[in-house]
Amino acid sequence: MSEQHDPQGHGETPAGSSAAHGLTRRGFLGAAAAVGAAGATGVAGALLTAQSRPAGAATAAEDPSLKAHVAPGELDEYYGFWSGGHSGEVRVLGIPSMRELMRIPVFNTCSATGWGLTNESKHVLGDGARFHNGDAHHPHVSMTDGRYDGKYLFINDKANTRVARIRLDIFKCDRITSIPNVSAIHGLRLQKVPHTKYVFANAEMPIPQPNDGRDLDNAQNYWTMFNAIDAESMEVAWQVIVDGNLDNTDADYTGRYAASTCYNSERGVHLGDMMRNERDWVVVYNIPAIEAAIQAGKATTIGDSKVPVLDGRKAANLGITVYIPVPKNPHGLNTSPDGRYFIANGKLSPTVSIIDIGKLDDLFAGKIEPRKAIAAEVELGLGPLHTTFDGRGNAYTTLFLDSQVCKWNIADAIRAYNGEKVDYIRQKLDVSYQPGHNHASLTESREADGKWLAVLCKFSKDRFLNTGPLKPENDQLIDISGEEMKLVHDGPTFAEPHDCIMVRRDQLRPVDVWKRDDPFFAITRERAKKDGITLETDNKVIRDGRQVRVYMTSAAPTYGIQEFTVKQGDEVTVTITNLDTVSDLTHGFCVVNHGVSMEIGPQQTASISFVADKPGVHWYYCNWFCHAMHMEMVGRMLVEKA
């Protein structure tokens, strides 16, 4: 019988069956998500209503929280990627259920997966493996032609000035880059078209250049930079020196421009010094002009770094940057999905500034003054921080001091700014409490669909059970599919997720089983090759002086080597290849009293090194449940006295 692949990856189904024609529940819902049709959600909701809603129960129209309900066994429509804040990780949520699906360790150490402990993860961490903290802020998914392509997710580490890349086929970080010449990477966004060639990253804190002990007390010689990282090689492609402290950034839909909010035009180093000026600015970068200037030899280098550095300060006048004055200590910078506007949020002013991207060519050509690129500046409320969009011409801005989200219409705001008597504010909704970032479904792409809005609140106070002095933060989900915003979910979360992004589930293609030639464990494969080991079949112990390399396979519920002997003080490297091919059949390896723990997914090879410093019998066991005889999946490391 011929077979047809299930698009949701749940196995093969006979072509002649009703399942092959997409009539299974999961297959039907997957197809609905792929086309992104609003009606598909309605049909799925009707099915759910017919199957499970008791007579007399509230409808979604009567109780908006029902729209966020995803029944047991059903799948969410979106993946949500949440930054883990100062935990250093990325969290994966299902939207609209807000169920946490996975945590992806990036800048942190993870006992469950062995991230930061295994040799493969230490290779990714590189020199940054010496850091035991991270501050993950802005997760963003790679794009092709302004649409999410599901290939990579990028995120920054403000604490240690790094940018990381996560492969979305395996949900693992595969590259981390330390950014030279700068301090504290904050805002991060991606080039949208024709594809994500560059990852744009703002360094926030000015430092002396080079930062080698000179000019310690002379803030007038402190500078920071806008950075472009090649998305494929993860090498820093170029840097641009700017005036002031860079904050958030975004790119346009032509591939030509990126822009950053910039505060501290005063160039102060203390709080009061950074708030005197009524206007700071948005810095706009001309990407083709930057590339041309580098080709023309106008770049220099700083210190030991080989990265090309261009002078984009106002006084340099190289034609690669322009500075647009905006009020006051601006924070968020967001591009409307129609590609027409950059929106800069004032933070210490109740206003947002709407920058007309269509006027930037004239601005760089010197035909207009910088303020002529402002299409409107409109008042929304106290503490505007970040703006997101629904794809229907409306914007949604968090008001930190007012603890509200303001829904407003961009076209009406421009009309009002030009003197017409029109109310551009559509609604204000109370949120709890002090919202920072917000993010609507698909909003950073051309496909913004205006269904869901996530609001990341900095405080929860009385929203959840008391957890002592340290309270959780509160992520709230809002239905924005209709004319009115409706709060449907509160979600407690730890360690201040800073930002998030939502992509449709059909835009990702995660694998169930590792490919044996995956580059993620290439370094381990090369080491095995030098030792004459075939990872898929060999179970051997190789002794090289005080270096002991143990190669074993695993297949539920047993390890290929169930005991091995070393001497006290030996450095032991254990490499395990999981021979199981069943989806979700992950093994673990944990050595008691040695701080050794790692996961080995189906068909994965993983390795970990440690010192056997205590003589005696030391058991190792599988710490990821794998089989009815899981408890018996053990072995012994016998350590002889030195």
XYZ file of C-alpha atoms in Angstrom:
642
model
C 0.000 0.000 0.000
C 1.377 3.425 -0.859
C 2.003 5.852 1.991
C 1.804 9.593 2.508
C 3.725 11.591 5.096
C 1.786 13.262 7.893
C 2.673 16.993 7.684
C 2.836 17.253 11.466
C 5.523 14.579 11.660
C 3.452 11.965 13.510
C 4.395 9.061 11.288
C 3.253 7.541 7.994
C -0.418 7.020 7.147
C -1.936 4.838 4.417
C -2.762 6.882 1.332
C -6.172 5.303 0.973
C -7.319 6.127 4.501
C -9.249 9.179 5.599
C -6.162 10.221 7.573
C -4.172 10.456 4.340
C -6.653 13.017 3.078
C -5.985 15.304 6.059
C -9.117 14.318 7.981
C -7.395 13.286 11.190
C -7.840 15.808 13.947
C -4.144 16.644 14.128
C -3.606 16.588 10.383
C -6.590 18.838 9.843
C -5.437 21.360 12.437
C -1.913 21.338 11.018
C -3.213 22.133 7.538
C -5.338 24.902 8.997
C -2.311 26.470 10.644
C -0.331 26.236 7.406
C -2.743 28.299 5.413
C -3.074 30.750 8.301
C -6.753 31.237 7.569
C -8.804 32.806 10.309
C -11.677 30.574 9.354
C -9.647 27.464 10.097
C -9.435 28.443 13.740
C -13.168 28.918 13.736
C -13.721 25.447 12.274
C -11.359 23.887 14.785
C -13.130 25.768 17.550
C -16.469 24.510 16.283
C -15.182 20.946 16.380
C -13.941 21.440 19.925
C -17.239 23.024 20.937
C -19.255 20.189 19.439
C -17.101 17.530 21.054
C -16.379 18.865 24.515
C -18.451 21.869 25.566
C -21.105 20.911 28.099
C -24.635 22.123 27.566
C -25.101 25.539 29.124
C -21.358 26.269 29.278
C -20.072 29.734 28.378
C -19.046 30.429 24.802
C -15.825 32.168 23.785
C -17.814 35.332 23.119
C -19.089 35.253 26.701
C -15.776 34.200 28.255
C -12.748 35.376 26.194
C -10.395 33.084 28.126
C -11.966 30.126 26.301
C -10.283 31.297 23.087
C -6.946 30.570 24.719
C -7.988 27.075 25.773
C -6.160 24.255 24.027
C -7.682 20.929 25.000
C -5.541 18.008 26.209
C -3.974 16.317 23.208
C -4.503 19.281 20.920
C -1.691 21.441 19.533
C -1.088 25.169 19.861
C -1.212 27.336 16.755
C 2.037 29.181 17.499
C 5.434 28.623 18.987
C 6.406 31.394 21.377
C 10.074 31.984 22.144
C 10.614 33.830 25.407
C 13.946 35.167 26.557
C 14.937 33.787 29.938
C 16.260 37.098 31.232
C 19.025 36.692 33.768
C 18.578 32.909 33.790
C 20.465 33.032 30.456
C 18.132 30.629 28.649
C 15.356 30.675 26.046
C 11.928 29.297 26.910
C 9.555 27.771 24.391
C 5.831 28.231 24.951
C 2.774 27.093 23.070
C 0.434 29.915 22.111
C -2.374 30.466 22.991
C -2.231 27.902 25.812
C 0.880 29.550 27.328
C 2.106 26.053 28.223
C 5.870 25.886 28.662
C 7.168 23.259 26.238
C 10.930 23.437 26.573
C 13.832 25.391 27.998
C 16.807 25.884 25.721
C 19.977 26.578 27.715
C 22.198 29.134 26.021
C 24.329 31.280 28.313
C 23.614 29.236 31.446
C 24.562 25.818 32.791
C 21.772 23.229 32.693
C 21.971 20.120 34.862
C 19.145 18.412 32.974
C 20.714 18.543 29.503
C 24.359 18.874 30.475
C 24.657 22.221 28.707
C 27.854 23.828 29.949
C 29.084 20.405 31.117
C 29.360 18.387 27.891
C 32.274 18.766 25.524
C 29.959 19.703 22.659
C 28.338 22.547 24.605
C 31.700 23.794 25.881
C 32.861 23.912 22.264
C 29.872 26.121 21.417
C 30.409 28.323 24.473
C 34.088 28.728 23.580
C 35.967 31.249 25.699
C 32.628 32.241 27.242
C 32.480 28.894 29.060
C 34.271 30.678 31.905
C 31.120 32.723 32.517
C 28.443 31.119 34.658
C 25.778 33.727 34.019
C 23.946 35.366 31.174
C 21.265 38.009 30.616
C 19.207 36.947 27.602
C 17.040 39.755 26.221
C 15.833 39.697 22.615
C 14.945 36.474 20.752
C 14.330 36.847 17.006
C 13.704 34.309 14.237
C 15.484 34.413 10.884
C 13.578 35.609 7.832
C 13.372 35.247 4.087
C 11.583 38.004 2.168
C 10.245 39.435 5.397
C 8.677 36.172 6.562
C 9.887 33.819 9.265
C 11.792 30.925 7.697
C 12.193 28.894 10.893
C 15.908 28.267 10.398
C 17.485 30.075 13.337
C 16.653 32.004 16.448
C 19.161 34.605 17.639
C 19.464 36.095 21.120
C 21.846 38.428 22.932
C 23.637 38.253 26.265
C 23.797 41.720 27.769
C 25.791 40.545 30.771
C 28.789 39.237 28.830
C 28.496 40.979 25.427
C 27.593 37.951 23.326
C 25.185 36.922 20.575
C 23.979 33.335 20.235
C 22.314 31.346 17.473
C 19.847 28.512 18.068
C 19.081 25.969 15.362
C 15.334 25.523 15.231
C 15.508 22.039 13.716
C 17.063 20.645 16.917
C 16.243 23.448 19.406
C 19.903 23.682 20.431
C 22.325 26.587 20.464
C 25.070 25.935 17.933
C 27.090 29.166 17.875
C 27.949 31.912 20.356
C 29.981 34.972 19.364
C 31.667 37.429 21.711
C 31.497 40.939 20.290
C 34.823 42.841 20.460
C 35.406 46.536 21.236
C 32.077 47.005 23.033
C 30.281 46.432 26.326
C 26.798 45.015 27.006
C 24.921 43.921 23.874
C 21.300 44.984 24.366
C 18.964 45.563 21.405
C 19.039 42.853 18.725
C 17.047 42.505 15.507
C 17.547 40.882 12.129
C 17.795 41.953 8.530
C 14.429 41.012 7.022
C 15.029 41.011 3.251
C 16.055 39.492 0.980
C 17.007 37.217 3.884
C 18.691 37.458 7.261
C 22.198 38.215 6.096
C 23.004 40.300 9.183
C 22.110 40.143 12.839
C 22.072 43.746 14.091
C 23.103 44.234 17.707
C 23.388 47.380 19.801
C 26.149 47.747 22.365
C 24.668 49.861 25.116
C 27.502 50.949 27.436
C 30.153 53.362 26.091
C 33.768 52.493 26.867
C 37.206 53.873 25.932
C 38.478 52.676 22.553
C 40.456 50.530 23.051
C 39.337 49.663 26.566
C 42.790 48.879 27.935
C 42.957 51.044 31.041
C 43.171 54.437 29.352
C 40.679 57.277 29.869
C 39.121 55.629 32.904
C 37.662 58.848 34.285
C 37.184 60.744 31.028
C 33.652 59.939 29.835
C 34.101 62.248 26.860
C 36.329 59.565 25.372
C 33.786 56.762 25.876
C 32.013 55.431 22.777
C 29.803 52.548 21.778
C 28.989 50.795 18.513
C 26.305 49.330 16.291
C 27.324 45.784 15.297
C 26.508 43.535 12.350
C 27.068 39.786 12.705
C 27.008 37.489 9.687
C 24.060 35.170 10.368
C 25.692 32.106 8.777
C 29.313 32.375 9.868
C 28.453 34.163 13.139
C 31.519 36.342 12.632
C 31.267 40.066 13.330
C 31.097 41.633 9.863
C 31.504 45.303 10.836
C 30.965 47.884 13.563
C 29.907 51.536 13.497
C 30.873 53.995 16.262
C 27.971 56.216 17.345
C 27.207 59.065 19.751
C 25.291 58.155 22.912
C 24.073 54.895 24.472
C 22.371 52.541 22.024
C 19.164 50.898 23.195
C 16.818 48.974 20.838
C 16.996 48.421 17.095
C 15.049 47.178 14.084
C 15.416 46.924 10.299
C 13.242 47.918 7.366
C 11.698 45.763 4.622
C 14.054 46.852 1.853
C 17.319 45.601 3.356
C 18.640 49.148 3.086
C 18.093 50.674 6.522
C 18.295 49.798 10.189
C 17.630 52.166 13.076
C 18.388 52.338 16.791
C 17.056 54.373 19.666
C 19.843 56.188 21.450
C 19.725 57.812 24.886
C 22.310 59.681 26.955
C 23.085 62.281 24.332
C 24.486 64.112 27.363
C 27.241 61.472 27.565
C 26.852 61.227 31.323
C 27.868 58.357 33.570
C 25.371 58.938 36.395
C 21.577 58.827 36.394
C 20.953 62.554 36.669
C 23.440 63.316 33.916
C 21.580 61.071 31.464
C 18.191 62.799 31.694
C 18.875 66.517 31.183
C 18.176 66.803 27.454
C 14.597 66.976 26.260
C 15.538 65.170 23.055
C 17.898 62.343 22.288
C 17.786 60.623 18.893
C 17.188 57.681 16.631
C 20.283 56.702 14.656
C 19.543 55.390 11.149
C 22.154 53.253 9.374
C 22.510 53.043 5.602
C 23.569 49.417 5.120
C 24.718 49.652 1.449
C 26.664 52.838 2.262
C 28.382 51.063 5.164
C 29.367 48.145 2.949
C 30.635 50.551 0.263
C 32.685 52.518 2.793
C 34.361 49.322 3.971
C 35.120 48.343 0.364
C 36.577 51.823 -0.183
C 39.032 51.306 2.683
C 37.453 53.844 5.057
C 37.313 51.389 7.977
C 39.901 50.961 10.687
C 40.443 48.366 13.422
C 40.759 48.714 17.183
C 43.200 46.865 19.424
C 43.659 43.195 18.594
C 40.335 42.914 16.757
C 40.334 42.518 12.982
C 36.699 43.681 12.657
C 36.271 46.701 10.321
C 35.148 49.760 12.303
C 33.573 52.828 10.695
C 33.053 56.211 12.321
C 29.335 56.910 12.335
C 29.403 59.790 14.807
C 27.671 62.951 13.733
C 30.922 64.825 13.379
C 32.439 62.196 11.065
C 29.957 62.928 8.261
C 30.700 59.758 6.289
C 27.143 59.498 5.008
C 26.535 56.160 6.718
C 24.370 57.423 9.606
C 21.814 60.119 10.280
C 20.561 61.270 13.673
C 16.860 62.085 14.056
C 16.052 63.971 17.281
C 13.196 62.418 19.295
C 11.990 62.795 22.900
C 13.298 61.744 25.622
C 15.518 58.781 26.523
C 13.803 56.746 23.778
C 13.607 53.007 24.332
C 11.752 50.661 21.954
C 12.221 50.813 18.173
C 9.776 48.866 16.029
C 9.063 48.610 12.292
C 5.453 48.545 11.136
C 4.637 45.374 9.148
C 3.722 47.404 6.061
C 7.333 48.628 6.044
C 6.401 52.311 6.112
C 7.434 53.428 9.589
C 9.923 53.122 12.403
C 8.170 53.731 15.750
C 10.361 55.122 18.560
C 8.970 55.062 22.090
C 9.831 57.981 24.355
C 10.099 56.359 27.817
C 10.561 59.665 29.689
C 8.066 61.415 27.410
C 4.418 60.402 26.885
C 5.011 60.409 23.120
C 5.943 58.018 20.386
C 7.687 59.240 17.242
C 6.647 57.892 13.840
C 9.545 58.016 11.377
C 8.651 57.840 7.683
C 11.023 55.290 6.148
C 10.096 56.581 2.689
C 11.856 59.877 3.489
C 15.178 58.329 4.492
C 16.610 58.418 0.957
C 16.089 62.193 0.876
C 17.458 62.517 4.391
C 20.703 60.736 3.520
C 20.921 62.763 0.303
C 20.753 65.965 2.356
C 17.507 67.092 0.725
C 15.601 67.385 4.017
C 16.447 68.073 7.651
C 16.300 65.145 10.101
C 13.082 66.269 11.803
C 11.324 66.314 8.410
C 11.451 62.510 8.496
C 9.052 62.562 11.464
C 5.554 61.722 10.218
C 4.001 62.273 13.642
C 4.676 62.529 17.367
C 1.635 61.608 19.398
C 0.890 61.307 23.099
C -0.241 57.925 24.394
C 0.350 57.934 28.155
C 3.075 57.670 30.757
C 6.154 55.587 30.072
C 5.745 54.274 26.494
C 8.311 51.506 26.055
C 7.531 49.155 23.166
C 5.132 48.997 20.234
C 3.780 46.042 18.298
C 1.241 45.742 15.470
C -1.788 43.800 14.297
C -1.349 44.149 10.520
C -4.593 46.120 10.282
C -3.045 49.564 10.768
C -3.188 49.522 14.555
C -0.288 49.728 16.981
C -0.124 48.549 20.596
C 2.217 50.356 22.976
C 3.077 49.407 26.541
C 2.776 52.246 29.060
C 5.074 51.324 31.911
C 3.999 53.931 34.452
C 0.299 53.658 33.628
C 0.389 49.821 33.684
C -1.570 49.776 30.445
C -1.455 48.742 26.827
C -2.613 51.479 24.472
C -4.144 50.478 21.139
C -3.904 53.300 18.597
C -4.275 53.777 14.858
C -1.180 54.906 12.965
C -2.959 56.635 10.065
C -5.232 58.562 12.444
C -2.253 59.533 14.587
C -0.577 61.087 11.548
C -3.792 62.906 10.627
C -4.096 64.274 14.157
C -0.468 65.406 14.132
C -1.208 67.304 10.921
C -4.048 69.195 12.563
C -7.158 67.119 11.932
C -9.536 66.563 14.819
C -9.455 62.791 15.023
C -9.103 60.421 17.962
C -6.284 58.008 17.211
C -6.486 56.101 20.533
C -8.778 53.090 20.198
C -8.499 51.561 23.673
C -6.426 51.380 26.827
C -6.329 48.106 28.734
C -5.014 47.708 32.274
C -2.293 45.084 32.668
C -0.578 43.840 35.797
C 1.915 45.393 36.357
C 4.425 47.749 34.713
C 4.679 46.194 31.242
C 7.938 46.198 29.309
C 8.034 44.421 25.951
C 4.907 43.333 24.159
C 4.632 41.218 21.062
C 1.770 40.352 18.720
C 1.610 37.180 16.668
C 3.834 37.348 13.541
C 4.210 41.080 14.127
C 7.839 41.481 13.054
C 7.078 40.000 9.665
C 4.971 40.958 6.653
C 2.400 38.431 7.878
C 1.318 40.106 11.130
C -2.068 38.483 11.736
C -3.493 40.420 14.675
C -4.646 37.457 16.756
C -2.676 37.443 19.999
C -0.703 39.956 22.024
C 1.709 38.898 24.761
C 2.562 41.508 27.385
C 5.584 40.915 29.590
C 4.968 42.617 32.922
C 7.825 43.307 35.314
C 5.784 42.759 38.488
C 2.997 40.390 39.522
C 2.416 41.457 43.157
C -0.993 40.034 44.070
C -1.739 38.024 40.903
C -0.417 34.679 42.181
C 0.249 32.727 45.369
C 2.837 34.447 47.543
C 6.334 33.064 47.016
C 8.152 35.157 49.601
C 10.196 38.274 48.881
C 11.056 37.174 45.335
C 7.856 37.210 43.307
C 7.389 35.868 39.783
C 6.919 38.171 36.844
C 3.630 38.072 34.946
C 3.209 37.327 31.242
C -0.296 38.176 30.083
C -1.985 37.046 26.878
C -4.499 39.352 25.196
C -6.932 38.542 22.405
C -6.632 41.310 19.769
C -8.593 39.617 16.997
C -11.623 41.885 17.483
C -12.138 45.579 17.943
C -11.478 45.377 21.691
C -8.480 43.925 23.486
C -9.484 41.181 25.903
C -7.205 39.758 28.580
C -7.403 35.955 28.524
C -4.452 34.616 30.528
C -2.009 35.394 33.331
C 1.217 33.373 33.394
C 3.752 33.488 36.222
C 7.339 33.263 35.076
C 10.783 33.386 36.665
C 13.785 35.666 36.248
C 12.254 38.339 34.072
C 11.781 37.177 30.512
C 12.601 40.354 28.637
C 11.052 39.850 25.206
C 9.324 37.203 23.106
C 8.392 36.328 19.555
C 5.565 34.208 18.107
C 5.738 32.171 14.906
C 3.171 29.841 13.361
C 3.872 26.207 14.066
C 4.006 25.345 10.353
C 6.915 27.795 9.947
C 9.176 25.477 11.964
C 10.404 22.028 10.977
C 11.905 20.452 14.103
C 13.249 16.919 13.708
C 12.287 13.975 15.926
C 15.571 12.069 15.645
C 19.123 13.353 15.238
C 20.933 12.861 11.948
C 24.098 10.868 12.464
C 26.177 13.327 10.465
C 24.877 16.382 12.334
C 27.637 18.994 12.712
C 26.590 19.581 16.336
C 28.724 16.611 17.414
C 31.355 16.865 14.695
C 34.176 17.479 17.200
C 33.317 14.230 18.991
C 33.110 12.332 15.716
C 36.574 13.611 14.749
C 38.046 12.539 18.085
C 36.510 9.082 17.687
C 37.954 8.817 14.187
C 41.452 9.516 15.530
C 40.926 6.772 18.115
C 39.791 4.328 15.407
C 36.296 4.151 16.876
C 33.051 3.527 15.013
C 30.582 5.338 17.235
C 27.551 3.320 16.149
C 29.063 -0.090 17.032
C 32.101 0.152 19.280
C 32.137 -0.186 23.034
C 35.763 0.331 23.999
C 38.010 1.885 26.617
C 41.138 3.641 25.329
C 43.900 4.471 27.801
C 46.393 7.192 26.923
C 48.488 7.835 30.028
C 46.236 9.593 32.518
C 43.670 10.199 29.766
C 40.949 7.566 29.565
C 38.382 7.666 26.768
C 35.321 5.467 27.186
C 33.185 4.906 24.092
C 29.842 3.191 24.521
C 26.489 2.849 22.872
C 23.121 2.951 24.575
C 19.852 1.239 23.698
C 16.969 1.080 26.114
C 17.466 -0.203 28.753
C 21.217 -0.814 28.728
C 24.598 0.803 28.179
C 27.059 -0.935 25.855
C 29.643 -0.851 28.665
C 28.312 -1.666 32.107
C 31.578 -1.258 33.978
C 35.020 0.197 33.393
C 38.092 0.735 35.562
C 40.251 3.839 35.908
C 42.854 5.099 38.366
C 42.365 7.911 40.847
C 43.234 11.223 39.162
C 42.569 10.007 35.623
C 40.802 12.440 33.312
C 37.896 10.450 31.922
C 35.947 11.282 28.769
C 32.766 9.273 28.289
C 31.232 9.319 24.802
C 27.821 7.750 24.313
C 25.889 7.142 21.104
C 22.158 6.552 21.498
C 21.199 3.809 19.040
C 17.469 4.158 19.605
C 15.495 5.587 16.707
C 12.176 6.097 18.471
C 10.984 9.691 18.798
C 11.270 11.009 22.361
C 13.489 8.130 23.534
C 16.218 10.163 25.194
C 18.842 8.605 27.426
C 20.873 10.259 30.121
C 24.244 9.668 31.723
C 24.888 10.677 35.314
C 27.876 9.636 37.433
C 27.088 9.748 41.129
C 29.125 12.233 43.184
C 31.047 13.568 40.196
C 28.919 16.443 38.892
C 28.432 14.588 35.620
C 25.102 14.755 33.787
C 24.028 14.887 30.144
C 21.221 13.992 27.746
C 21.660 11.827 24.673
C 18.712 12.088 22.292
C 17.799 9.374 19.787
C 20.714 8.883 17.338
C 22.746 11.594 19.126
C 26.342 11.306 20.262
C 27.328 13.258 23.369
C 30.452 13.352 25.493
C 31.545 14.669 28.845
C 34.927 14.880 30.587
C 35.700 14.788 34.304
C 38.376 13.740 36.803
C 37.878 10.482 38.684
C 39.292 11.862 41.917
C 37.765 9.465 44.474
C 38.760 5.784 44.705
C 35.935 3.313 45.053
C 32.798 2.171 43.277
C 30.853 4.915 41.494
C 27.604 4.049 39.769
C 26.401 5.721 36.629
C 22.781 5.641 35.551
C 20.316 6.875 32.954
C 18.660 9.996 34.344
C 16.150 10.512 31.492
C 13.300 8.021 31.743
C 13.520 5.659 28.783
C 12.037 2.220 29.503
C 10.110 0.073 31.963
C 13.552 -1.156 33.140
C 14.880 2.394 33.304
C 15.938 2.035 36.945
C 18.108 -0.912 35.967
C 19.941 1.031 33.231
C 23.129 1.445 35.260
C 26.833 0.743 35.245
C 29.881 0.998 37.496
C 33.012 3.081 37.296
C 35.657 1.372 39.418
C 38.325 3.811 40.557
C 41.582 2.273 41.814
C 43.747 4.129 44.309
C 46.594 6.043 42.707
